[in-house]
mmCIF file of C-alpha atoms in Angstrom:
data_model
loop_
_atom_site.group_PDB
_atom_site.id
_atom_site.type_symbol
_atom_site.label_atom_id
_atom_site.label_comp_id
_atom_site.label_asym_id
_atom_site.label_seq_id
_atom_site.Cartn_x
_atom_site.Cartn_y
_atom_site.Cartn_z
ATOM 1 C CA MET A 166 -21.337 33.922 113.557
ATOM 2 C CA GLN A 167 -24.973 32.258 113.050
ATOM 3 C CA ILE A 168 -27.713 34.428 110.669
ATOM 4 C CA TYR A 169 -30.486 33.399 109.722
ATOM 5 C CA LEU A 170 -31.768 34.797 106.588
ATOM 6 C CA ASP A 171 -34.882 32.818 104.957
ATOM 7 C CA TYR A 172 -37.799 34.627 106.774
ATOM 8 C CA SER A 173 -39.830 33.875 103.525
ATOM 9 C CA ALA A 174 -39.420 30.122 104.380
ATOM 10 C CA THR A 175 -40.205 30.049 107.888
ATOM 11 C CA THR A 176 -39.910 32.885 110.692
ATOM 12 C CA PRO A 177 -39.011 32.180 114.168
ATOM 13 C CA PRO A 178 -41.913 31.840 116.142
ATOM 14 C CA ARG A 179 -41.939 34.920 118.743
ATOM 15 C CA SER A 180 -41.497 34.337 121.791
ATOM 16 C CA LYS A 181 -44.380 35.551 123.300
ATOM 17 C CA VAL A 182 -46.320 33.468 120.740
ATOM 18 C CA VAL A 183 -44.797 30.449 122.410
ATOM 19 C CA SER A 184 -45.682 31.774 125.629
ATOM 20 C CA TYR A 185 -48.839 32.361 124.736
ATOM 21 C CA VAL A 186 -49.330 28.951 123.094
ATOM 22 C CA ASN A 187 -48.136 27.230 126.063
ATOM 23 C CA GLN A 188 -50.750 28.851 128.379
ATOM 24 C CA ILE A 189 -53.424 27.822 125.731
ATOM 25 C CA LEU A 190 -51.917 24.274 125.473
ATOM 26 C CA ARG A 191 -52.217 23.869 129.579
ATOM 27 C CA GLU A 192 -55.304 25.953 130.064
ATOM 28 C CA GLU A 193 -57.788 26.129 127.271
ATOM 29 C CA TRP A 194 -57.445 22.654 125.569
ATOM 30 C CA GLY A 195 -61.125 22.076 125.582
ATOM 31 C CA ASN A 196 -62.724 21.217 122.007
ATOM 32 C CA PRO A 197 -64.553 24.186 121.353
ATOM 33 C CA SER A 198 -67.289 22.282 119.646
ATOM 34 C CA SER A 199 -68.117 21.294 122.929
ATOM 35 C CA LEU A 200 -70.707 23.290 124.914
ATOM 36 C CA HIS A 201 -69.705 23.081 128.312
ATOM 37 C CA GLN A 202 -67.174 25.428 130.186
ATOM 38 C CA TRP A 203 -63.903 23.781 128.806
ATOM 39 C CA GLY A 204 -65.073 24.158 125.216
ATOM 40 C CA GLN A 205 -66.509 27.415 125.812
ATOM 41 C CA ARG A 206 -63.124 28.723 127.194
ATOM 42 C CA ALA A 207 -61.454 27.349 123.740
ATOM 43 C CA ALA A 208 -64.322 28.395 121.705
ATOM 44 C CA MET A 209 -63.599 32.245 122.930
ATOM 45 C CA THR A 210 -59.874 31.691 122.776
ATOM 46 C CA MET A 211 -60.059 30.693 119.093
ATOM 47 C CA GLU A 212 -62.702 34.175 118.355
ATOM 48 C CA ILE A 213 -60.092 36.749 119.878
ATOM 49 C CA ALA A 214 -57.530 34.792 116.942
ATOM 50 C CA ARG A 215 -60.077 35.431 114.212
ATOM 51 C CA THR A 216 -60.781 38.820 115.176
ATOM 52 C CA GLN A 217 -57.186 39.375 114.954
ATOM 53 C CA VAL A 218 -56.022 37.774 111.859
ATOM 54 C CA ALA A 219 -59.196 39.557 110.240
ATOM 55 C CA SER A 220 -57.664 42.739 111.577
ATOM 56 C CA LEU A 221 -54.454 42.153 110.062
ATOM 57 C CA ILE A 222 -56.491 42.601 106.481
ATOM 58 C CA ASN A 223 -59.014 44.917 107.686
ATOM 59 C CA ALA A 224 -61.382 42.104 107.636
ATOM 60 C CA ASN A 225 -65.008 44.112 108.946
ATOM 61 C CA ASP A 226 -66.322 40.933 110.131
ATOM 62 C CA PRO A 227 -64.242 38.000 111.732
ATOM 63 C CA GLU A 228 -66.371 34.934 110.843
ATOM 64 C CA SER A 229 -64.968 35.961 107.018
ATOM 65 C CA VAL A 230 -61.634 34.098 107.969
ATOM 66 C CA ILE A 231 -61.515 30.325 107.551
ATOM 67 C CA PHE A 232 -58.988 28.693 109.790
ATOM 68 C CA THR A 233 -56.910 26.038 108.149
ATOM 69 C CA SER A 234 -53.426 24.011 108.343
ATOM 70 C CA GLY A 235 -51.414 26.225 107.061
ATOM 71 C CA GLY A 236 -51.374 28.338 103.633
ATOM 72 C CA THR A 237 -50.826 25.400 101.181
ATOM 73 C CA GLU A 238 -54.176 23.850 102.591
ATOM 74 C CA ALA A 239 -55.804 27.910 102.532
ATOM 75 C CA ASP A 240 -54.597 27.755 98.389
ATOM 76 C CA ASN A 241 -56.365 24.758 97.910
ATOM 77 C CA LEU A 242 -59.709 25.055 99.753
ATOM 78 C CA ALA A 243 -59.789 28.586 97.627
ATOM 79 C CA ILE A 244 -58.940 26.805 94.178
ATOM 80 C CA LEU A 245 -61.208 23.717 94.213
ATOM 81 C CA GLY A 246 -63.351 24.978 97.145
ATOM 82 C CA VAL A 247 -64.879 27.434 93.533
ATOM 83 C CA ALA A 248 -64.364 24.581 91.612
ATOM 84 C CA ARG A 249 -66.257 22.091 93.253
ATOM 85 C CA GLN A 250 -69.467 24.555 92.552
ATOM 86 C CA TYR A 251 -69.937 23.782 88.994
ATOM 87 C CA ASP A 252 -70.711 20.358 87.522
ATOM 88 C CA THR A 253 -68.997 20.877 83.856
ATOM 89 C CA PRO A 254 -65.423 22.276 83.776
ATOM 90 C CA GLN A 255 -64.882 25.696 83.630
ATOM 91 C CA HIS A 256 -62.169 28.260 82.638
ATOM 92 C CA LEU A 257 -59.776 29.839 85.147
ATOM 93 C CA ILE A 258 -56.412 32.015 85.265
ATOM 94 C CA ILE A 259 -53.223 31.975 87.283
ATOM 95 C CA SER A 260 -49.695 33.186 86.152
ATOM 96 C CA ARG A 261 -46.736 31.508 85.759
ATOM 97 C CA VAL A 262 -44.987 32.639 88.653
ATOM 98 C CA GLU A 263 -47.639 31.129 91.182
ATOM 99 C CA HIS A 264 -46.807 28.914 93.970
ATOM 100 C CA PRO A 265 -46.865 24.830 94.390
ATOM 101 C CA ALA A 266 -50.136 25.395 96.339
ATOM 102 C CA ILE A 267 -51.699 27.036 93.467
ATOM 103 C CA SER A 268 -50.357 25.961 90.359
ATOM 104 C CA GLU A 269 -50.805 22.148 91.523
ATOM 105 C CA PRO A 270 -54.549 21.938 92.433
ATOM 106 C CA VAL A 271 -54.797 23.848 89.131
ATOM 107 C CA ARG A 272 -53.245 21.239 87.500
ATOM 108 C CA TYR A 273 -54.942 18.723 88.941
ATOM 109 C CA LEU A 274 -58.563 20.451 87.570
ATOM 110 C CA GLU A 275 -56.472 20.561 84.087
ATOM 111 C CA GLY A 276 -56.276 16.916 84.723
ATOM 112 C CA LEU A 277 -60.560 16.830 84.770
ATOM 113 C CA GLY A 278 -60.967 18.809 81.910
ATOM 114 C CA TRP A 279 -60.692 22.745 83.143
ATOM 115 C CA GLU A 280 -59.758 24.926 80.838
ATOM 116 C CA VAL A 281 -56.276 27.187 82.449
ATOM 117 C CA THR A 282 -54.511 30.209 81.068
ATOM 118 C CA ARG A 283 -51.010 31.126 82.566
ATOM 119 C CA LEU A 284 -50.484 34.679 82.188
ATOM 120 C CA PRO A 285 -46.928 35.465 81.188
ATOM 121 C CA VAL A 286 -44.498 37.785 82.988
ATOM 122 C CA ASN A 287 -42.111 40.282 82.625
ATOM 123 C CA ARG A 288 -38.034 39.876 82.952
ATOM 124 C CA GLN A 289 -39.225 41.496 86.526
ATOM 125 C CA GLY A 290 -41.695 38.883 87.437
ATOM 126 C CA ARG A 291 -44.697 41.305 86.819
ATOM 127 C CA ILE A 292 -47.927 40.451 85.003
ATOM 128 C CA ASN A 293 -49.230 43.005 82.602
ATOM 129 C CA PRO A 294 -52.768 44.069 83.414
ATOM 130 C CA LEU A 295 -53.842 43.494 79.501
ATOM 131 C CA ASP A 296 -52.765 40.185 79.390
ATOM 132 C CA LEU A 297 -55.268 39.285 82.168
ATOM 133 C CA LYS A 298 -58.248 41.464 79.873
ATOM 134 C CA ALA A 299 -57.190 39.279 76.825
ATOM 135 C CA ALA A 300 -57.179 36.356 78.717
ATOM 136 C CA ILE A 301 -60.506 36.562 80.261
ATOM 137 C CA GLN A 302 -63.457 34.363 78.186
ATOM 138 C CA SER A 303 -66.810 33.624 78.940
ATOM 139 C CA ASN A 304 -66.658 30.766 81.007
ATOM 140 C CA THR A 305 -63.968 31.922 83.183
ATOM 141 C CA VAL A 306 -65.022 31.866 86.945
ATOM 142 C CA LEU A 307 -61.962 32.151 89.154
ATOM 143 C CA ILE A 308 -58.672 34.735 88.759
ATOM 144 C CA SER A 309 -56.151 33.669 91.178
ATOM 145 C CA ILE A 310 -52.391 36.089 91.141
ATOM 146 C CA ILE A 311 -50.020 35.703 93.802
ATOM 147 C CA HIS A 312 -49.664 39.059 95.641
ATOM 148 C CA GLY A 313 -45.551 38.888 96.833
ATOM 149 C CA GLN A 314 -43.677 35.862 94.728
ATOM 150 C CA SER A 315 -41.634 34.399 97.337
ATOM 151 C CA GLU A 316 -38.716 33.530 95.112
ATOM 152 C CA VAL A 317 -37.511 36.688 93.988
ATOM 153 C CA GLY A 318 -39.678 39.282 95.905
ATOM 154 C CA THR A 319 -41.896 41.050 93.171
ATOM 155 C CA VAL A 320 -45.168 42.413 94.119
ATOM 156 C CA GLN A 321 -48.260 42.147 91.653
ATOM 157 C CA PRO A 322 -50.956 45.067 90.639
ATOM 158 C CA ILE A 323 -53.469 43.251 92.997
ATOM 159 C CA GLU A 324 -55.656 46.187 92.719
ATOM 160 C CA GLU A 325 -55.842 46.713 88.720
ATOM 161 C CA LEU A 326 -55.949 42.784 88.403
ATOM 162 C CA GLY A 327 -58.609 42.436 90.853
ATOM 163 C CA ASN A 328 -60.622 45.077 89.442
ATOM 164 C CA ILE A 329 -60.295 43.588 86.220
ATOM 165 C CA ALA A 330 -61.973 40.824 87.268
ATOM 166 C CA HIS A 331 -64.923 42.362 89.228
ATOM 167 C CA ALA A 332 -65.581 44.343 86.568
ATOM 168 C CA HIS A 333 -66.403 41.099 84.222
ATOM 169 C CA GLY A 334 -68.298 39.283 87.182
ATOM 170 C CA ILE A 335 -65.094 36.799 88.140
ATOM 171 C CA LEU A 336 -64.203 35.913 91.732
ATOM 172 C CA PHE A 337 -60.751 36.857 92.843
ATOM 173 C CA HIS A 338 -57.972 35.135 94.886
ATOM 174 C CA THR A 339 -54.346 35.943 95.908
ATOM 175 C CA ASP A 340 -51.885 34.001 98.056
ATOM 176 C CA ALA A 341 -50.590 36.656 100.605
ATOM 177 C CA VAL A 342 -48.722 34.425 102.818
ATOM 178 C CA GLN A 343 -45.621 36.180 102.035
ATOM 179 C CA SER A 344 -47.051 39.888 102.034
ATOM 180 C CA ALA A 345 -49.518 39.483 104.854
ATOM 181 C CA GLY A 346 -47.776 41.445 108.077
ATOM 182 C CA ARG A 347 -44.764 42.931 105.797
ATOM 183 C CA VAL A 348 -47.104 45.283 103.423
ATOM 184 C CA THR A 349 -50.462 46.886 104.367
ATOM 185 C CA ILE A 350 -53.540 44.818 102.964
ATOM 186 C CA ASP A 351 -57.287 45.863 103.156
ATOM 187 C CA VAL A 352 -59.968 43.185 101.909
ATOM 188 C CA GLN A 353 -62.576 46.360 102.436
ATOM 189 C CA ARG A 354 -60.753 48.098 99.941
ATOM 190 C CA LEU A 355 -59.056 46.123 97.531
ATOM 191 C CA PRO A 356 -60.982 44.120 94.907
ATOM 192 C CA ILE A 357 -60.493 40.573 96.584
ATOM 193 C CA ASP A 358 -62.661 37.980 97.477
ATOM 194 C CA LEU A 359 -60.415 35.421 98.854
ATOM 195 C CA LEU A 360 -57.491 35.299 100.368
ATOM 196 C CA SER A 361 -54.203 33.085 101.736
ATOM 197 C CA LEU A 362 -52.921 33.524 105.195
ATOM 198 C CA SER A 363 -49.871 31.537 107.047
ATOM 199 C CA ALA A 364 -49.210 31.654 110.727
ATOM 200 C CA HIS A 365 -45.652 30.625 110.433
ATOM 201 C CA LYS A 366 -44.416 33.774 107.758
ATOM 202 C CA ILE A 367 -45.394 36.137 110.884
ATOM 203 C CA TYR A 368 -43.846 34.671 113.590
ATOM 204 C CA GLY A 369 -46.301 32.328 114.529
ATOM 205 C CA ILE A 370 -46.221 28.451 114.541
ATOM 206 C CA GLN A 371 -45.908 25.938 111.748
ATOM 207 C CA GLY A 372 -49.527 24.764 111.530
ATOM 208 C CA ALA A 373 -51.925 26.931 111.587
ATOM 209 C CA GLY A 374 -53.420 29.552 108.241
ATOM 210 C CA ALA A 375 -56.085 30.791 106.965
ATOM 211 C CA LEU A 376 -58.411 31.503 103.953
ATOM 212 C CA TYR A 377 -60.126 35.011 104.195
ATOM 213 C CA VAL A 378 -63.824 34.745 102.087
ATOM 214 C CA ARG A 379 -65.504 37.739 101.498
ATOM 215 C CA ASN A 380 -69.056 37.898 102.892
ATOM 216 C CA GLY A 381 -71.836 36.850 100.777
ATOM 217 C CA LEU A 382 -69.530 34.619 98.840
ATOM 218 C CA LYS A 383 -70.023 29.933 99.714
ATOM 219 C CA ILE A 384 -67.498 27.485 98.649
ATOM 220 C CA GLU A 385 -67.182 24.293 98.472
ATOM 221 C CA PRO A 386 -65.621 22.503 101.536
ATOM 222 C CA LEU A 387 -62.856 19.916 101.051
ATOM 223 C CA LEU A 388 -62.820 17.733 104.452
ATOM 224 C CA LEU A 389 -66.211 16.705 104.902
ATOM 225 C CA GLY A 390 -67.368 15.936 108.919
ATOM 226 C CA GLY A 391 -68.562 18.023 111.652
ATOM 227 C CA GLY A 392 -69.036 21.293 110.226
ATOM 228 C CA GLN A 393 -66.543 23.158 111.833
ATOM 229 C CA GLU A 394 -65.309 26.625 110.469
ATOM 230 C CA GLY A 395 -68.855 27.597 109.364
ATOM 231 C CA LYS A 396 -69.385 24.213 107.167
ATOM 232 C CA THR A 397 -66.508 24.937 105.204
ATOM 233 C CA ARG A 398 -63.782 23.462 107.294
ATOM 234 C CA SER A 399 -64.106 20.122 109.146
ATOM 235 C CA GLY A 400 -62.542 19.244 111.871
ATOM 236 C CA THR A 401 -61.344 19.557 115.035
ATOM 237 C CA GLN A 402 -59.626 23.289 115.060
ATOM 238 C CA ALA A 403 -55.680 23.105 116.471
ATOM 239 C CA VAL A 404 -56.553 25.992 119.086
ATOM 240 C CA GLY A 405 -52.933 26.434 120.468
ATOM 241 C CA MET A 406 -51.752 26.758 116.899
ATOM 242 C CA ILE A 407 -54.281 29.165 115.930
ATOM 243 C CA ALA A 408 -54.326 31.444 119.286
ATOM 244 C CA GLY A 409 -50.017 32.183 118.679
ATOM 245 C CA PHE A 410 -51.597 33.263 115.100
ATOM 246 C CA GLY A 411 -53.866 35.423 116.630
ATOM 247 C CA LEU A 412 -50.909 37.105 118.722
ATOM 248 C CA ALA A 413 -48.731 36.709 115.569
ATOM 249 C CA ALA A 414 -51.062 38.932 113.547
ATOM 250 C CA GLU A 415 -51.571 41.162 116.316
ATOM 251 C CA LEU A 416 -47.977 42.280 116.738
ATOM 252 C CA ALA A 417 -47.239 42.145 113.029
ATOM 253 C CA ALA A 418 -50.237 44.902 112.469
ATOM 254 C CA THR A 419 -48.781 46.693 115.408
ATOM 255 C CA GLU A 420 -45.280 47.115 114.131
ATOM 256 C CA MET A 421 -45.952 47.008 110.200
ATOM 257 C CA ILE A 422 -45.077 50.106 109.004
ATOM 258 C CA ALA A 423 -41.761 50.583 111.622
ATOM 259 C CA GLU A 424 -40.600 47.632 110.832
ATOM 260 C CA SER A 425 -40.994 47.377 106.833
ATOM 261 C CA SER A 426 -39.449 50.426 106.581
ATOM 262 C CA ARG A 427 -36.655 49.323 108.821
ATOM 263 C CA LEU A 428 -36.334 45.590 106.518
ATOM 264 C CA ILE A 429 -36.515 47.805 103.084
ATOM 265 C CA GLY A 430 -33.164 50.088 104.498
ATOM 266 C CA LEU A 431 -31.489 46.726 105.069
ATOM 267 C CA ARG A 432 -32.699 45.406 101.747
ATOM 268 C CA ASP A 433 -31.432 47.961 99.400
ATOM 269 C CA ARG A 434 -28.377 48.025 101.686
ATOM 270 C CA LEU A 435 -27.410 44.380 100.973
ATOM 271 C CA PHE A 436 -28.135 45.197 97.323
ATOM 272 C CA ASP A 437 -26.088 48.082 97.163
ATOM 273 C CA LEU A 438 -23.770 45.884 98.778
ATOM 274 C CA MET A 439 -23.616 43.170 96.283
ATOM 275 C CA ALA A 440 -23.664 45.941 93.412
ATOM 276 C CA ASN A 441 -20.079 45.474 92.559
ATOM 277 C CA CYS A 442 -19.962 41.677 92.479
ATOM 278 C CA PRO A 443 -19.754 40.404 88.712
ATOM 279 C CA TYR A 444 -20.979 36.877 89.838
ATOM 280 C CA LEU A 445 -24.359 38.186 91.306
ATOM 281 C CA VAL A 446 -27.231 39.807 88.898
ATOM 282 C CA PRO A 447 -30.578 40.844 90.754
ATOM 283 C CA THR A 448 -33.582 39.453 90.423
ATOM 284 C CA GLY A 449 -37.495 40.693 90.530
ATOM 285 C CA ASP A 450 -38.418 43.903 90.494
ATOM 286 C CA ARG A 451 -36.571 46.412 92.350
ATOM 287 C CA LEU A 452 -39.793 48.988 92.763
ATOM 288 C CA TYR A 453 -42.108 46.608 93.778
ATOM 289 C CA ARG A 454 -40.933 44.613 96.069
ATOM 290 C CA LEU A 455 -41.803 42.759 99.344
ATOM 291 C CA PRO A 456 -39.679 44.929 102.045
ATOM 292 C CA HIS A 457 -37.627 41.782 102.796
ATOM 293 C CA HIS A 458 -36.611 40.294 100.315
ATOM 294 C CA VAL A 459 -33.546 39.996 98.178
ATOM 295 C CA SER A 460 -32.532 37.574 95.573
ATOM 296 C CA PHE A 461 -30.123 37.181 92.819
ATOM 297 C CA VAL A 462 -29.127 34.330 89.841
ATOM 298 C CA ILE A 463 -25.266 33.708 89.651
ATOM 299 C CA ASN A 464 -23.383 35.379 86.804
ATOM 300 C CA TYR A 465 -20.419 33.952 85.062
ATOM 301 C CA PRO A 466 -18.733 36.172 82.989
ATOM 302 C CA PHE A 467 -15.978 33.678 81.861
ATOM 303 C CA GLU A 468 -18.036 30.263 81.580
ATOM 304 C CA THR A 469 -15.875 27.253 82.189
ATOM 305 C CA ASP A 470 -16.612 23.463 83.172
ATOM 306 C CA LYS A 471 -16.000 24.681 86.856
ATOM 307 C CA THR A 472 -18.039 27.434 86.901
ATOM 308 C CA GLU A 473 -20.754 25.606 84.859
ATOM 309 C CA LYS A 474 -21.036 23.186 88.615
ATOM 310 C CA VAL A 475 -22.083 26.169 90.808
ATOM 311 C CA THR A 476 -25.439 26.186 91.224
ATOM 312 C CA GLY A 477 -27.391 28.015 93.815
ATOM 313 C CA LYS A 478 -28.078 25.017 96.038
ATOM 314 C CA MET A 479 -23.710 24.987 96.218
ATOM 315 C CA ILE A 480 -23.819 28.792 97.659
ATOM 316 C CA VAL A 481 -26.056 27.591 99.645
ATOM 317 C CA ARG A 482 -23.972 24.888 101.136
ATOM 318 C CA GLN A 483 -21.129 27.103 101.381
ATOM 319 C CA MET A 484 -22.845 29.964 103.181
ATOM 320 C CA ASN A 485 -24.273 27.251 105.720
ATOM 321 C CA LEU A 486 -20.685 26.369 106.580
ATOM 322 C CA ALA A 487 -20.129 29.592 107.044
ATOM 323 C CA GLY A 488 -22.921 30.073 109.884
ATOM 324 C CA ILE A 489 -25.312 31.838 106.857
ATOM 325 C CA ALA A 490 -28.730 30.537 105.981
ATOM 326 C CA ILE A 491 -30.031 31.515 102.532
ATOM 327 C CA SER A 492 -32.162 29.805 100.086
ATOM 328 C CA ALA A 493 -31.546 28.296 96.779
ATOM 329 C CA GLY A 494 -34.968 30.320 95.636
ATOM 330 C CA SER A 495 -38.204 29.298 96.991
ATOM 331 C CA ALA A 496 -38.144 26.392 100.233
ATOM 332 C CA CYS A 497 -40.677 24.191 98.026
ATOM 333 C CA HIS A 498 -38.024 23.914 95.409
ATOM 334 C CA SER A 499 -34.849 24.054 97.079
ATOM 335 C CA GLY A 500 -34.485 20.500 97.832
ATOM 336 C CA LYS A 501 -34.537 19.569 93.959
ATOM 337 C CA LEU A 502 -32.217 20.420 91.415
ATOM 338 C CA SER A 503 -33.956 21.230 88.750
ATOM 339 C CA PRO A 504 -34.639 24.396 87.029
ATOM 340 C CA SER A 505 -36.720 26.875 89.000
ATOM 341 C CA PRO A 506 -39.882 27.305 87.120
ATOM 342 C CA ILE A 507 -40.469 30.749 88.335
ATOM 343 C CA LEU A 508 -36.871 31.876 86.601
ATOM 344 C CA LEU A 509 -37.885 30.190 83.233
ATOM 345 C CA ALA A 510 -41.486 31.956 83.542
ATOM 346 C CA MET A 511 -38.903 35.281 83.606
ATOM 347 C CA GLY A 512 -37.024 34.284 80.911
ATOM 348 C CA TYR A 513 -33.842 33.393 82.317
ATOM 349 C CA SER A 514 -31.773 29.845 80.314
ATOM 350 C CA GLU A 515 -31.793 26.706 82.351
ATOM 351 C CA LYS A 516 -28.744 27.167 83.809
ATOM 352 C CA GLU A 517 -29.595 30.305 84.898
ATOM 353 C CA ALA A 518 -32.455 28.967 86.384
ATOM 354 C CA LEU A 519 -30.722 26.604 88.441
ATOM 355 C CA ARG A 520 -28.747 29.653 89.907
ATOM 356 C CA GLY A 521 -30.934 31.513 91.882
ATOM 357 C CA ILE A 522 -30.371 32.271 95.621
ATOM 358 C CA ARG A 523 -32.677 34.193 97.881
ATOM 359 C CA LEU A 524 -31.959 36.147 101.045
ATOM 360 C CA THR A 525 -34.552 37.255 103.148
ATOM 361 C CA LEU A 526 -34.728 39.643 105.982
ATOM 362 C CA GLY A 527 -36.503 39.557 109.125
ATOM 363 C CA ILE A 528 -36.861 40.907 113.040
ATOM 364 C CA GLU A 529 -33.695 39.651 114.394
ATOM 365 C CA THR A 530 -31.798 40.925 111.331
ATOM 366 C CA THR A 531 -28.982 43.716 111.873
ATOM 367 C CA LEU A 532 -26.873 46.069 109.978
ATOM 368 C CA GLU A 533 -23.876 43.984 110.985
ATOM 369 C CA ASP A 534 -25.724 40.735 109.848
ATOM 370 C CA ILE A 535 -26.460 42.357 106.447
ATOM 371 C CA ASP A 536 -22.375 43.808 106.052
ATOM 372 C CA TRP A 537 -21.179 40.720 107.456
ATOM 373 C CA THR A 538 -23.388 38.154 104.742
ATOM 374 C CA ALA A 539 -22.002 40.639 102.204
ATOM 375 C CA MET A 540 -18.322 39.977 102.869
ATOM 376 C CA VAL A 541 -19.226 36.506 103.328
ATOM 377 C CA LEU A 542 -21.163 36.137 99.983
ATOM 378 C CA LYS A 543 -18.115 37.491 98.062
ATOM 379 C CA GLN A 544 -15.836 35.416 99.827
ATOM 380 C CA VAL A 545 -17.668 32.742 98.602
ATOM 381 C CA LEU A 546 -18.119 33.416 94.866
ATOM 382 C CA ASN A 547 -14.398 34.595 94.797
ATOM 383 C CA ARG A 548 -13.542 31.110 95.698
ATOM 384 C CA LEU A 549 -15.605 29.318 93.682
ATOM 385 C CA MET A 550 -15.282 31.145 90.510
ATOM 386 C CA PRO A 551 -11.720 33.011 90.761
ATOM 387 C CA LYS A 552 -11.156 34.358 86.941
ATOM 388 C CA LEU A 553 -12.593 38.088 88.130
ATOM 389 C CA ALA A 554 -11.450 39.595 91.681
ATOM 390 C CA ILE A 555 -14.821 41.194 93.405
ATOM 391 C CA VAL A 556 -14.241 44.719 94.459
ATOM 392 C CA ASN A 557 -14.451 44.835 97.928
#
């Protein structure tokens, strides 16, 4: 069997999306900034996609959607686009469990003199809104909190956090790359000024993303050039990728409620099947959790020299040999043998933070996949750490 359970890293593009992108690349390859019919057809294709992406998050004005090359650029545009409006360094707030696409541009600003507060999280990876209230200063200009954490699946209390920001007149951004298309996001109701999205997390094609910018809010561009995307993101747009993003967003919006319910059932079944495994401890919040997300830390009831060498990456390799794709935490960290900063922030030790694994489910995941994966994972763990017998 070949089982893919790494949907938080990337999703396989839908066949409908691939077919549509191929059609666009063949027929609507014009530059959308050109005034002739070839350009205008490409521009119309892009505006259809803009409307589709806006609808996914219930943005009432499609022009509030700025297309980018992906979630990382969208996050950078949000953070640096706000920061560049100020002549002198100010204060901003993030959490300790942000994606590197947030934490790294913030670290860059810190080097320029910006003051940064990184909010702590509890053992489940959730922020206490009281900590946000206490962190706000007179010069706080931006708060950025991840919506759904990619490594441990925890969903933050975004509405409450955003309300605190707005009560103090502070802009609020959220990275919703993992959440959009999986949980309902309504930017007309939620206190969100900026929101990041990515096509390849919702069965689109890698190379397209978007930043939602609330009407009336202006941010400084990162790229200077022809002034595309409302003068916020210069560069000729990748029309084919963007068109695919639009279709993927439309399909996700249509199917989200039913698909999320199905995934929650499979997610909880996998947690339940592994509950009798003494070598795994679930991570993240079980209640406030992404519907497709399962994660653990490897536990050693009897520590030995042999078991000390067992890491999350080792489990990933063993599962891969069995034809099952999982990951050692976030894909952006899984290539490095270093403790997960997310697990460290949640209070795990450095040894434990090397032992995280993540299984993320998607549209092609079946009940049989879950049952087979649970059986294989138990076998792998029992073989590597034979001190305890796993109950079948």
